[in-house]
Tab-separated table of C-alpha atoms and ligand atoms in Angstrom:
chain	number	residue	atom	x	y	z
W	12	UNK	CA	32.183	105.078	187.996
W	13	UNK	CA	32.317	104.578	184.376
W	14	UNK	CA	35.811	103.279	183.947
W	15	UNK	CA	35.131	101.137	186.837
W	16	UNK	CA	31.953	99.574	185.554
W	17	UNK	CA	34.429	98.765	182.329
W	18	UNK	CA	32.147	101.514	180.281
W	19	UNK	CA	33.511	103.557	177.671
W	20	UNK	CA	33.926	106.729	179.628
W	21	UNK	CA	32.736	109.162	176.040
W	22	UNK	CA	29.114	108.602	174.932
W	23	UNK	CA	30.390	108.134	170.777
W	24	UNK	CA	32.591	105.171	171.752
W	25	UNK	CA	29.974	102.946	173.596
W	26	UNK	CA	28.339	100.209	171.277
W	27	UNK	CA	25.162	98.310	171.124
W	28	UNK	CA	26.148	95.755	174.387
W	29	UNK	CA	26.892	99.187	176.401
W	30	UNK	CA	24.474	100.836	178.711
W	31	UNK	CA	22.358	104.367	177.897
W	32	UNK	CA	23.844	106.555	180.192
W	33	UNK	CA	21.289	108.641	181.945
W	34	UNK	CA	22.237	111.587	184.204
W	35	UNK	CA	19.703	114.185	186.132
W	36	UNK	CA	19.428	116.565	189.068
W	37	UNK	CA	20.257	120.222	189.379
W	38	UNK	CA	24.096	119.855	189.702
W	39	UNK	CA	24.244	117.884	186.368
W	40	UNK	CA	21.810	119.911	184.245
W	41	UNK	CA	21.977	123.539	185.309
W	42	UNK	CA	24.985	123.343	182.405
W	43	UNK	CA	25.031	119.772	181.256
W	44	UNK	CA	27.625	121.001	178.848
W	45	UNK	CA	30.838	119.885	180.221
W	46	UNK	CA	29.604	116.212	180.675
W	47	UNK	CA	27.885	116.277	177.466
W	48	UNK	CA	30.610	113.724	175.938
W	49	UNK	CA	29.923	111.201	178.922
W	50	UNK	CA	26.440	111.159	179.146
W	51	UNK	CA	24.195	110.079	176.523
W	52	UNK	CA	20.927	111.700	178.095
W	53	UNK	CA	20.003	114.043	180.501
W	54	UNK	CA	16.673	114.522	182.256
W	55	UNK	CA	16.130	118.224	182.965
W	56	UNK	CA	13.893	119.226	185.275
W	57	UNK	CA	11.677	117.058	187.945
W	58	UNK	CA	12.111	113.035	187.078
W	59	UNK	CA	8.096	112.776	187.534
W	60	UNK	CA	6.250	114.002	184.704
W	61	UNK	CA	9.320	112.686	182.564
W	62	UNK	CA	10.473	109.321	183.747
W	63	UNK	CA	7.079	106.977	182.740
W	64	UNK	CA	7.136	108.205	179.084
W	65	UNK	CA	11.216	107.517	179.083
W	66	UNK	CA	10.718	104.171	180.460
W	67	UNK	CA	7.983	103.589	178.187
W	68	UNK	CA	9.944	104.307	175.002
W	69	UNK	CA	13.299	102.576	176.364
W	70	UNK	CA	11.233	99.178	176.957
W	71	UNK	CA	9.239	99.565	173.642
W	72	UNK	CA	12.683	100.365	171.758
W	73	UNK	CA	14.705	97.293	172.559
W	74	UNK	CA	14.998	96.027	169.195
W	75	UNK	CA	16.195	99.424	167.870
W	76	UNK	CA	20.234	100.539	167.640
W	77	UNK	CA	21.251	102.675	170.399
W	78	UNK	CA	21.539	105.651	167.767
W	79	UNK	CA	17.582	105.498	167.024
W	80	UNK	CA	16.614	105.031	170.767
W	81	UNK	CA	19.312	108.338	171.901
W	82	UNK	CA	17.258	109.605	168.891
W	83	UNK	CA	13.463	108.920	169.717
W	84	UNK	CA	14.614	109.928	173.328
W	85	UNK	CA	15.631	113.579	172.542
W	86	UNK	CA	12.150	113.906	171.133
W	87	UNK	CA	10.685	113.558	174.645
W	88	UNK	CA	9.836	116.752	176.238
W	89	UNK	CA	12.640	117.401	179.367
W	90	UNK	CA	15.161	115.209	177.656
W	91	UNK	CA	18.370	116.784	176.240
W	92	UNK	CA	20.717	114.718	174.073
W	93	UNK	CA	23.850	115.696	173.628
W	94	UNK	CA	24.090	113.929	170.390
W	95	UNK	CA	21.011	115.273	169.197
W	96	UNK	CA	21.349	118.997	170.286
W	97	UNK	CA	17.726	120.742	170.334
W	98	UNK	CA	16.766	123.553	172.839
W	99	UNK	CA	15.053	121.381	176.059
W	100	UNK	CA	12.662	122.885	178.647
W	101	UNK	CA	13.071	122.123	182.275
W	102	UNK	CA	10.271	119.739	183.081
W	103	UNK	CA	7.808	120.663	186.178
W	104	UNK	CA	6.736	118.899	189.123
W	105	UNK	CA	2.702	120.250	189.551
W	106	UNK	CA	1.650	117.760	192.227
W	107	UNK	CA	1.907	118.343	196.068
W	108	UNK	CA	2.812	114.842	197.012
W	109	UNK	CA	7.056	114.637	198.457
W	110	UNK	CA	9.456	112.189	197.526
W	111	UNK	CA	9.870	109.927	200.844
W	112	UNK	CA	12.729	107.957	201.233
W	113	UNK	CA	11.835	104.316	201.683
W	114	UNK	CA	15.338	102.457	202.019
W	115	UNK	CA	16.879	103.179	205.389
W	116	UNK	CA	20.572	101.702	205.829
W	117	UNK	CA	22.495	102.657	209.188
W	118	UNK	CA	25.912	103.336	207.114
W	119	UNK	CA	23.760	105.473	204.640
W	120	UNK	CA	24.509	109.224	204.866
W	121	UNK	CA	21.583	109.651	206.865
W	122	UNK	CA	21.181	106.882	208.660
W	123	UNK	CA	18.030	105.674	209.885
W	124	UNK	CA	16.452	108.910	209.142
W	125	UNK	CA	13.473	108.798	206.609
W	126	UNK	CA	13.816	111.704	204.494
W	127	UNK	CA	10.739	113.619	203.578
W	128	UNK	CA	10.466	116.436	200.859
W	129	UNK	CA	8.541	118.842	202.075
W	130	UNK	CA	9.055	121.760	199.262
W	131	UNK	CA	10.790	121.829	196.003
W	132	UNK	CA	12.233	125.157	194.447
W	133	UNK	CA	12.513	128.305	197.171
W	134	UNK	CA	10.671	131.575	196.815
W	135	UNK	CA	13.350	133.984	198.590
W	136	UNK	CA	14.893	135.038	195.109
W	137	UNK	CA	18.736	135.143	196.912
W	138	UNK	CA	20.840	136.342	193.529
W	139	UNK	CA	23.489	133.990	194.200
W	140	UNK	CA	21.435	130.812	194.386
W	141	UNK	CA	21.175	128.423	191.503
W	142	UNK	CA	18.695	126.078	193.676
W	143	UNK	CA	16.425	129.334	193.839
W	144	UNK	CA	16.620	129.880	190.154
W	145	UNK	CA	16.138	126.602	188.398
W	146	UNK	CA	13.429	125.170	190.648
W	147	UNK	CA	10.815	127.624	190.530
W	148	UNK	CA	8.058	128.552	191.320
W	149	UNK	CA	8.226	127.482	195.378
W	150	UNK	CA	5.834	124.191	195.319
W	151	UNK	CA	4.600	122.942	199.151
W	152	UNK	CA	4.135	119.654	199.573
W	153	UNK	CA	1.484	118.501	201.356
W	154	UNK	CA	2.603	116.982	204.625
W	155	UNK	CA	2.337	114.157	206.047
W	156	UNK	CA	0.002	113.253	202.504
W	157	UNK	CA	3.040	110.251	201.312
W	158	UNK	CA	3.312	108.991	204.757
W	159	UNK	CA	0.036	107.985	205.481
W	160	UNK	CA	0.736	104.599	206.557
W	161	UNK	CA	3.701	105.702	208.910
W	162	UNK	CA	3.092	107.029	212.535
W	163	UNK	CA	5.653	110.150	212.844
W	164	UNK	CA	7.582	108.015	215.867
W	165	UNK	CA	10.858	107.513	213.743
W	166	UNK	CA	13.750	110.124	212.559
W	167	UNK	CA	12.865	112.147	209.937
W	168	UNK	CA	14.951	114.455	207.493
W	169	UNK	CA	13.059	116.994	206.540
W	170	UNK	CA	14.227	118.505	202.748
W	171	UNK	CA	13.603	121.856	201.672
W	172	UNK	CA	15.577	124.801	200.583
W	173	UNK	CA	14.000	126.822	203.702
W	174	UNK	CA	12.225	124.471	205.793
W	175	UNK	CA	10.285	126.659	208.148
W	176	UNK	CA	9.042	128.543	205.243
W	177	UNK	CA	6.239	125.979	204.363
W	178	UNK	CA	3.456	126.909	206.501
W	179	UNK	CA	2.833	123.941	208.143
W	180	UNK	CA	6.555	122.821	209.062
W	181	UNK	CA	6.293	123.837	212.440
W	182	UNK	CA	3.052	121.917	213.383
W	183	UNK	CA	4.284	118.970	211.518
W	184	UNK	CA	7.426	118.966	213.580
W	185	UNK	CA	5.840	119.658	216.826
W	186	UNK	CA	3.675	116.693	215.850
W	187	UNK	CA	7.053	114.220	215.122
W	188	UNK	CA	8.194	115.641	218.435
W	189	UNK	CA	4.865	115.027	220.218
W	190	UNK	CA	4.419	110.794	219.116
W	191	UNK	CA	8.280	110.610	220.092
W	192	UNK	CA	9.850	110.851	217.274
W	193	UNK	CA	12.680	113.446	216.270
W	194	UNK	CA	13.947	115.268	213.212
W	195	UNK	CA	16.718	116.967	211.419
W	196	UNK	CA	16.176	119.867	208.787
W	197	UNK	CA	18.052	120.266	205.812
W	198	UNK	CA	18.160	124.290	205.870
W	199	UNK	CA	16.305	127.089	207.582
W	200	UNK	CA	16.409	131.017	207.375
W	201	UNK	CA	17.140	132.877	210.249
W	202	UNK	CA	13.936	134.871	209.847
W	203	UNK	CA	12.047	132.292	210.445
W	204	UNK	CA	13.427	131.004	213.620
W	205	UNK	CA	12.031	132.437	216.959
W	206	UNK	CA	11.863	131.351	220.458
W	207	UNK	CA	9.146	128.697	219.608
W	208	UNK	CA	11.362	127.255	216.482
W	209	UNK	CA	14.419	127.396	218.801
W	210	UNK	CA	12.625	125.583	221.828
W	211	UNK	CA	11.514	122.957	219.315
W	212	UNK	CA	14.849	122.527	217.783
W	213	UNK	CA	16.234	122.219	220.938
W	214	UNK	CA	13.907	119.652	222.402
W	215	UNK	CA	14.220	117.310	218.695
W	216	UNK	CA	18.119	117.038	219.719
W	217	UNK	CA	19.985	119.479	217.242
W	218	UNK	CA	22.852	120.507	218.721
W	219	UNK	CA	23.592	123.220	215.902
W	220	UNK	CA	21.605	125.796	214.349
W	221	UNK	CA	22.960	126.965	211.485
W	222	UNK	CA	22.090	130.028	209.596
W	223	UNK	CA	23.335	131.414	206.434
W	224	UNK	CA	24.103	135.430	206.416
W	225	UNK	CA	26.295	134.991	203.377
W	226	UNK	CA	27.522	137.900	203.494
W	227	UNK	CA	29.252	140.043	206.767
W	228	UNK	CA	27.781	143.496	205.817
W	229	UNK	CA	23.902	145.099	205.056
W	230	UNK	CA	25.047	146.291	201.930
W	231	UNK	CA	26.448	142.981	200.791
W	232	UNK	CA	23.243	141.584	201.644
W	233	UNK	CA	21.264	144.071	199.782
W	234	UNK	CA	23.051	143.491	196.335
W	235	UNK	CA	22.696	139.177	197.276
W	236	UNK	CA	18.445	140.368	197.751
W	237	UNK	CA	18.928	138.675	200.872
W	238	UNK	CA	18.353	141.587	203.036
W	239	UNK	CA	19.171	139.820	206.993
W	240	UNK	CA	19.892	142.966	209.180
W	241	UNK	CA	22.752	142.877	211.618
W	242	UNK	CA	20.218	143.288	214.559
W	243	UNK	CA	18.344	140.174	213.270
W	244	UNK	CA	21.572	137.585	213.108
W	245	UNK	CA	22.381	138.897	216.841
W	246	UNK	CA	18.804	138.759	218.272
W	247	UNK	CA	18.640	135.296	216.540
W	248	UNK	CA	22.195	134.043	218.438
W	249	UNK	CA	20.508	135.287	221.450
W	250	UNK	CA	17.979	133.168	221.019
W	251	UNK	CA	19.997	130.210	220.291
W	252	UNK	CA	21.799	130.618	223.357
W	253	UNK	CA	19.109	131.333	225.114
W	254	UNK	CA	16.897	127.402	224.172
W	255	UNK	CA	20.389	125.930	225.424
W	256	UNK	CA	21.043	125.165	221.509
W	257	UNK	CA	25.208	124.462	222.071
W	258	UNK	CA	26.510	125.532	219.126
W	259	UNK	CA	25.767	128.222	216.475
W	260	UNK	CA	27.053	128.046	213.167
W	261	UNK	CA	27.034	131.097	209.927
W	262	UNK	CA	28.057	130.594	207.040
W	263	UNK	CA	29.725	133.339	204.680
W	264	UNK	CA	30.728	133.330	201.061
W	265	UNK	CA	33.659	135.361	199.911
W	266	UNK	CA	34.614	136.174	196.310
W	267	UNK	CA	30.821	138.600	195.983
W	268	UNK	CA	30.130	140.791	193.509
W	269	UNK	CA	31.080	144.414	194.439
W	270	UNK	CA	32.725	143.021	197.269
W	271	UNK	CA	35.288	145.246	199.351
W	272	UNK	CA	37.727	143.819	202.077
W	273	UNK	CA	35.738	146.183	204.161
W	274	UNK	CA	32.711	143.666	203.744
W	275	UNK	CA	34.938	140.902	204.609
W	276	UNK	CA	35.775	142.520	207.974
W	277	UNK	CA	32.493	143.006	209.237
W	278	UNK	CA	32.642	138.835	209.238
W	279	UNK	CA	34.647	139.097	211.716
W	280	UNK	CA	33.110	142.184	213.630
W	281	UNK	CA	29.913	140.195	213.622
W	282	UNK	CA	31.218	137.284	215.108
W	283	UNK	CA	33.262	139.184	217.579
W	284	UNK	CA	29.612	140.726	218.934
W	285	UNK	CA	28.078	137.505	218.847
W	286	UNK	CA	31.352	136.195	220.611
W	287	UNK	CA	31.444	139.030	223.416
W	288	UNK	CA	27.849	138.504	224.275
W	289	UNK	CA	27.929	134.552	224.163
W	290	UNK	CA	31.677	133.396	225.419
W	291	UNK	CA	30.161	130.430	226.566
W	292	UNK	CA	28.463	129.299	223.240
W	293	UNK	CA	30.282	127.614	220.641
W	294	UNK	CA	30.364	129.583	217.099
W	295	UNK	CA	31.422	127.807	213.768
W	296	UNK	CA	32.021	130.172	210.942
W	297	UNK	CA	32.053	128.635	207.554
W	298	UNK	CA	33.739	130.162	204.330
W	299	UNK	CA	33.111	129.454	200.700
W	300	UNK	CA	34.166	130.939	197.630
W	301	UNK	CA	31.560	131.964	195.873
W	302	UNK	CA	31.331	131.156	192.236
W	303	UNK	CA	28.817	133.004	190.029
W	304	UNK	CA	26.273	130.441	188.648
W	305	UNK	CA	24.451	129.678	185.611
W	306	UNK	CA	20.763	130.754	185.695
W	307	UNK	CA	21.721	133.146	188.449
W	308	UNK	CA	21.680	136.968	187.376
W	309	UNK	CA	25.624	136.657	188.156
W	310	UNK	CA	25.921	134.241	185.693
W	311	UNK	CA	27.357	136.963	183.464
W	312	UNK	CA	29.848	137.819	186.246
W	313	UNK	CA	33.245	137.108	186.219
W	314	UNK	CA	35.185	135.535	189.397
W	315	UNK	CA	37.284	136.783	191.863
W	316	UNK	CA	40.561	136.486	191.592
W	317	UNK	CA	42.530	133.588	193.614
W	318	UNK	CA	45.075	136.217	195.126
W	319	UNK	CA	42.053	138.320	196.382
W	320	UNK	CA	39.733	134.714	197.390
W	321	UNK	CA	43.579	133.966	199.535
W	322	UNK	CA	43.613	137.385	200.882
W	323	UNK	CA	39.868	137.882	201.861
W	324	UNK	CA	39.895	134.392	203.558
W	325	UNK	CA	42.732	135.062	205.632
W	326	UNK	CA	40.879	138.345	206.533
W	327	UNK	CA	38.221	136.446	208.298
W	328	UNK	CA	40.421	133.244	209.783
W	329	UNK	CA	43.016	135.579	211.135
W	330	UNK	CA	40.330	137.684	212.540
W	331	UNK	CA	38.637	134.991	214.693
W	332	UNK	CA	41.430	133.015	215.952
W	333	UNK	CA	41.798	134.759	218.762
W	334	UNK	CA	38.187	134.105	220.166
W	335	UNK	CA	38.376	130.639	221.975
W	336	UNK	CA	34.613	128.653	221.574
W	337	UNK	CA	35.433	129.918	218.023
W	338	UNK	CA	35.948	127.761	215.001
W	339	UNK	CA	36.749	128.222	211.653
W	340	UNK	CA	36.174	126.158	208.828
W	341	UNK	CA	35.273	126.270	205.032
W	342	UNK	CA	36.948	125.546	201.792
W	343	UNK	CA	40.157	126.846	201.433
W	344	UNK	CA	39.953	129.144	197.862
W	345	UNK	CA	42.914	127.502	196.253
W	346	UNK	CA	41.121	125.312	193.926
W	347	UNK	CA	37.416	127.402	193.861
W	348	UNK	CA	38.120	128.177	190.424
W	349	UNK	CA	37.710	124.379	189.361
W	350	UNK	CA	34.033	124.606	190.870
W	351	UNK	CA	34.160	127.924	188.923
W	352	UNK	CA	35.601	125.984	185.491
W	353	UNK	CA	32.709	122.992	185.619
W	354	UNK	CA	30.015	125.164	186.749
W	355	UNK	CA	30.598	127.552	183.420
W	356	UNK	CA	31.956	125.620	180.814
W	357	UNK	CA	31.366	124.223	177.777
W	358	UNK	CA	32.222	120.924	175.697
W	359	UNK	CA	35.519	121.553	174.995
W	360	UNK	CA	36.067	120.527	178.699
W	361	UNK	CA	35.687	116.663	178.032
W	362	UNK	CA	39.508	115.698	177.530
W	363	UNK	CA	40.284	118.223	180.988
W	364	UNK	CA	37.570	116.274	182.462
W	365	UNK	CA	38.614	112.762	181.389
W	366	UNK	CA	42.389	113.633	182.391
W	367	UNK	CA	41.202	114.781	185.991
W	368	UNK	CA	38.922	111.678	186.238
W	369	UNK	CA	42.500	109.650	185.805
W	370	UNK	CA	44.946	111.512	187.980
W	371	UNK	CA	42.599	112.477	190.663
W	372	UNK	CA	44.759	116.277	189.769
W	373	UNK	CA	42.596	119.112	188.334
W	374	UNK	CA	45.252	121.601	188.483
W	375	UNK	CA	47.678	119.444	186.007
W	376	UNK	CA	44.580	118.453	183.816
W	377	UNK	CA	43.602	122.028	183.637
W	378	UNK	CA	47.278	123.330	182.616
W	379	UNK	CA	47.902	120.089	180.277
W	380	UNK	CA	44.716	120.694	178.134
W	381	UNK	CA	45.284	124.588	178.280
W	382	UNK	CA	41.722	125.534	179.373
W	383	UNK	CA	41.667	129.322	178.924
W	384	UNK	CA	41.057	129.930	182.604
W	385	UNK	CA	39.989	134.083	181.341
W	386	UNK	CA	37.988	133.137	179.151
W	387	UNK	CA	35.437	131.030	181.046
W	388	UNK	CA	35.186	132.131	184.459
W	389	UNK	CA	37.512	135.866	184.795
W	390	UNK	CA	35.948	138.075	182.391
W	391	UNK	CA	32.545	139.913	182.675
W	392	UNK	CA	30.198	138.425	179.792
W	393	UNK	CA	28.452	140.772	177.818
W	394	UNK	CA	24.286	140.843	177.695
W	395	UNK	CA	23.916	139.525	174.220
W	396	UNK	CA	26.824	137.009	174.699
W	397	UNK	CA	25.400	132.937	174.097
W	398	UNK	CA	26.054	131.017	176.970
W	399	UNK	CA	27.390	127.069	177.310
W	400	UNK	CA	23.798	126.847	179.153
W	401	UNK	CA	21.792	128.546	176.962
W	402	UNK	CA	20.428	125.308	174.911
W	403	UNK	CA	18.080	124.306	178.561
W	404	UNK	CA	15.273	126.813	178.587
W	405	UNK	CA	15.109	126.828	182.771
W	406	UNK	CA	11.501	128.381	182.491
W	407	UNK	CA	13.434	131.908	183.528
W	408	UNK	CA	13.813	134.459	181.207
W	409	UNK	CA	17.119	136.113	180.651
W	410	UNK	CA	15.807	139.642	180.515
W	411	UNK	CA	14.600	139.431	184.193
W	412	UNK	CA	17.726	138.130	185.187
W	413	UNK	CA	19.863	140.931	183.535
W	414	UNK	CA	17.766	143.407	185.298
W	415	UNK	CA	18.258	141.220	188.351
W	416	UNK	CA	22.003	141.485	187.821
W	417	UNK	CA	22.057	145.546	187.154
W	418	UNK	CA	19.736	145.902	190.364
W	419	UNK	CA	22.653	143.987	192.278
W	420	UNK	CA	25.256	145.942	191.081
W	421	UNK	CA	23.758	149.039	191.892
W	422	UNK	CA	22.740	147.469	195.550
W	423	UNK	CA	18.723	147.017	195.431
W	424	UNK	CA	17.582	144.479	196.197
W	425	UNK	CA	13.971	143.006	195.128
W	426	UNK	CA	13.013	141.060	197.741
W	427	UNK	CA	11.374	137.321	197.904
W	428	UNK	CA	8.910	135.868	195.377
W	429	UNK	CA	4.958	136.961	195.651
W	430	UNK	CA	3.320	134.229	194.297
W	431	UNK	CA	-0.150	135.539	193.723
W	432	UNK	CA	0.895	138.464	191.981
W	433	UNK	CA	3.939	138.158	190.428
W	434	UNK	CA	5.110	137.108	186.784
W	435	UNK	CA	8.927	138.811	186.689
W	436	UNK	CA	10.852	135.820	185.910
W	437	UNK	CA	8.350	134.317	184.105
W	438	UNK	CA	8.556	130.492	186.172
W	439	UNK	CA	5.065	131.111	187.371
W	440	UNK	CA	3.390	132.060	184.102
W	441	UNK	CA	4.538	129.185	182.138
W	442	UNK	CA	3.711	126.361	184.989
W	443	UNK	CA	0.392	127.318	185.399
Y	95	SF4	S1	7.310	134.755	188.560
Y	95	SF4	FE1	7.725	135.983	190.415
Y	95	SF4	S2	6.791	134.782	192.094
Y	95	SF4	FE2	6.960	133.386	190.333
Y	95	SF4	S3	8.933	132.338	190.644
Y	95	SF4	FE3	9.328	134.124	189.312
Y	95	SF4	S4	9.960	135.768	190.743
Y	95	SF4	FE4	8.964	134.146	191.973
């Protein structure tokens, strides 16, 4: 985007005519390191309580250079400089009112439909999940509170890391349903879906219902703390079959921590039950490689190997070719450990980044720059170690998330967040 807006592509070469260069959102913060030589500022955290005091300073700051303005802007709280290095806290969201889309475009991803934000962070504590981990506490919106004006007869995309979690999803989508309108959701656990959610689902139009085991075994779940039984993913495909849903999609993660082939397997075993009892339903299975995270307690962890990512995902497409209605999809492993490489690095990734950004070839740029693939994302980090990510304070302390990590190695698992009581990780005590 840079080079073809004719913009310096590193932060130090732009001059006074060139544009700050403002980046946000979870994928570009939760380790804003690599693209800390492209971007001049970050915003870390929720835009809200950050964006009028940024706007504020940029229009009040016109007559300064572009060096005092990068300066006076890594002063704001939620802010992080790259040029001006200083430890930056993730900035926090405290109202209940959603973001509502308000441009619809029929070629845009999603159409007509109006997306509403109905949560922000997730309260299910899954080990593996940055979203969980840099957005807490869970915070409801109210719904239906940002759409006063509108009449619920239009599409609606409902956001939220677990939509049927918020305690008043289900009314508010029986209530789209019931003045003729329909809806899509952007994610739901399979513990909350029942007969009710199912019938609902079925009469809004979704023709998939997708749920995310992550893993094929208990165990595996246990050490991911997301502890979905066996019994519970094949009493929920009943039910999908059951509302006439047509297709029924999991999605599984290879790569785990203290994952065996044996785990692997029972991907397949579970979809061969599901299969056997539902021949007539269509079943997607979905594979990822799963890279450990920053913020995560497997951020210390090191990666799987690519031979062992090729062998486990053969394991499970081999497995289910043979059942027709069957179909197999997901991210082939070879190039996970470039997801692996940006999620973990550091600044010394800029010219590997630039070089990529020119070829369109990751691999090459990789090999030609020599990043020291072992040293950023194959070797187990110690406790103590300083991490590429540890200059944003995520409002989640490090000590819970080591004892996170040992409590997933040894396969306990610590189940979701408890709002009223708890204070483990620390996100609730410092956004109250
Ligand atoms: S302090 Fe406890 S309840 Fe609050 S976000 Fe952290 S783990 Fe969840």
């Amino acid at each position: 985007m840079l080079q073809m807006a004719h913009i310096p592509t590193r932060s130090s070469e732009r001059t006074e005519s060139h544009p700050i260069i403002i980046a946000g959102g979870p994928c570009a913060t939760f380790n804003p390191e690599p693209m800390a030589e492209f971007i001049d500022a970050f915003v870390v955290g929720d835009a809200e309580p950050v964006l009028p005091g940024l706007i504020d300073l940029l229009r009040d700051t016109t007559e300064n250079t572009r060096d005092q303005r990068l300066r006076s802007m890594s002063e704001l709280a939620g802010v992080y400089v790259p040029h001006y290095p200083r430890d930056v806290t993730r900035a926090v969201y405290k109202d209940d009112t959603g973001a509502v889309s308000d441009i619809l475009a029929e070629d845009a991803e999603f159409g007509k439909a109006r997306l509403v934000e109905i949560a922000r962070g997730c309260g299910r504590r899954c080990r593996f999940c940055v979203a969980g981990h840099i957005g807490r506490p869970v915070r409801w919106m109210q719904l239906g509170k940002s759409q006063e004006d509108r009449d619920n007869s239009e599409r609606q995309g409902l956001v939220g890391a677990a939509v049927f979690d918020h305690p008043d999803a289900v009314d508010y989508c029986s209530s789209i349903y019931a003045h003729g309108g329909t809806f899509t959701l952007s994610s739901i656990r399979l513990e909350t879906l029942n007969d009710n959610t199912c019938e609902l689902l079925k009469s809004a139009g979704v023709r998939t219902i997708t749920i995310a085991p992550e893993a094929g075994s208990e165990r595996l779940r246990k050490v991911l703390n997301k502890e979905v039984s066996n019994e519970l993913i094949l009493s929920t495909a009943d039910m999908v079959s059951n509302a006439g849903v047509p297709k029924f999609r999991m999605y599984f993660m290879i790569g785990l921590p203290t994952e065996t082939d044996a785990d692997v397997e029972e991907i397949v075993h579970l979809t061969e039950m599901i299969y056997k009892s539902h021949p007539e339903m269509k079943i997607g299975i979905s594979v990822s490689s799963f890279v450990p995270k920053p913020f995560t307690p497997f951020q210390w962890h090191p990666m799987e190997s690519p031979q062992t990512l090729k062998r486990r995902y053969a394991i499970v497409r081999n497995g289910v070719s043979g059942m027709r209605n069957v179909e197999f999809g997901g991210e082939s492993p070879r190039l996970a450990y470039v997801q692996g490489l940006l999620a973990r690095g550091d600044r010394d990734f800029a010219g590997m980044i630039e070089s990529a950004a020119i070829s369109g070839d990751y691999t090459s740029a990789i090999r030609e720059t020599g990043i020291d693939l072992q040293k950023y994302i194959y070797r187990q980090r110690t406790e103590d170690e300083y991490l590429p990510w540890d200059i944003i304070d995520m409002r989640i302390s490090k000590e819970y998330l080591w004892r996170e990590y040992q409590m997933a190695i040894q396969g306990i698992p610590s189940g979701p967040c408890k709002l009223e009581s708890c204070r483990a990780c620390g996100a609730c005590s410092e956004t109250e």
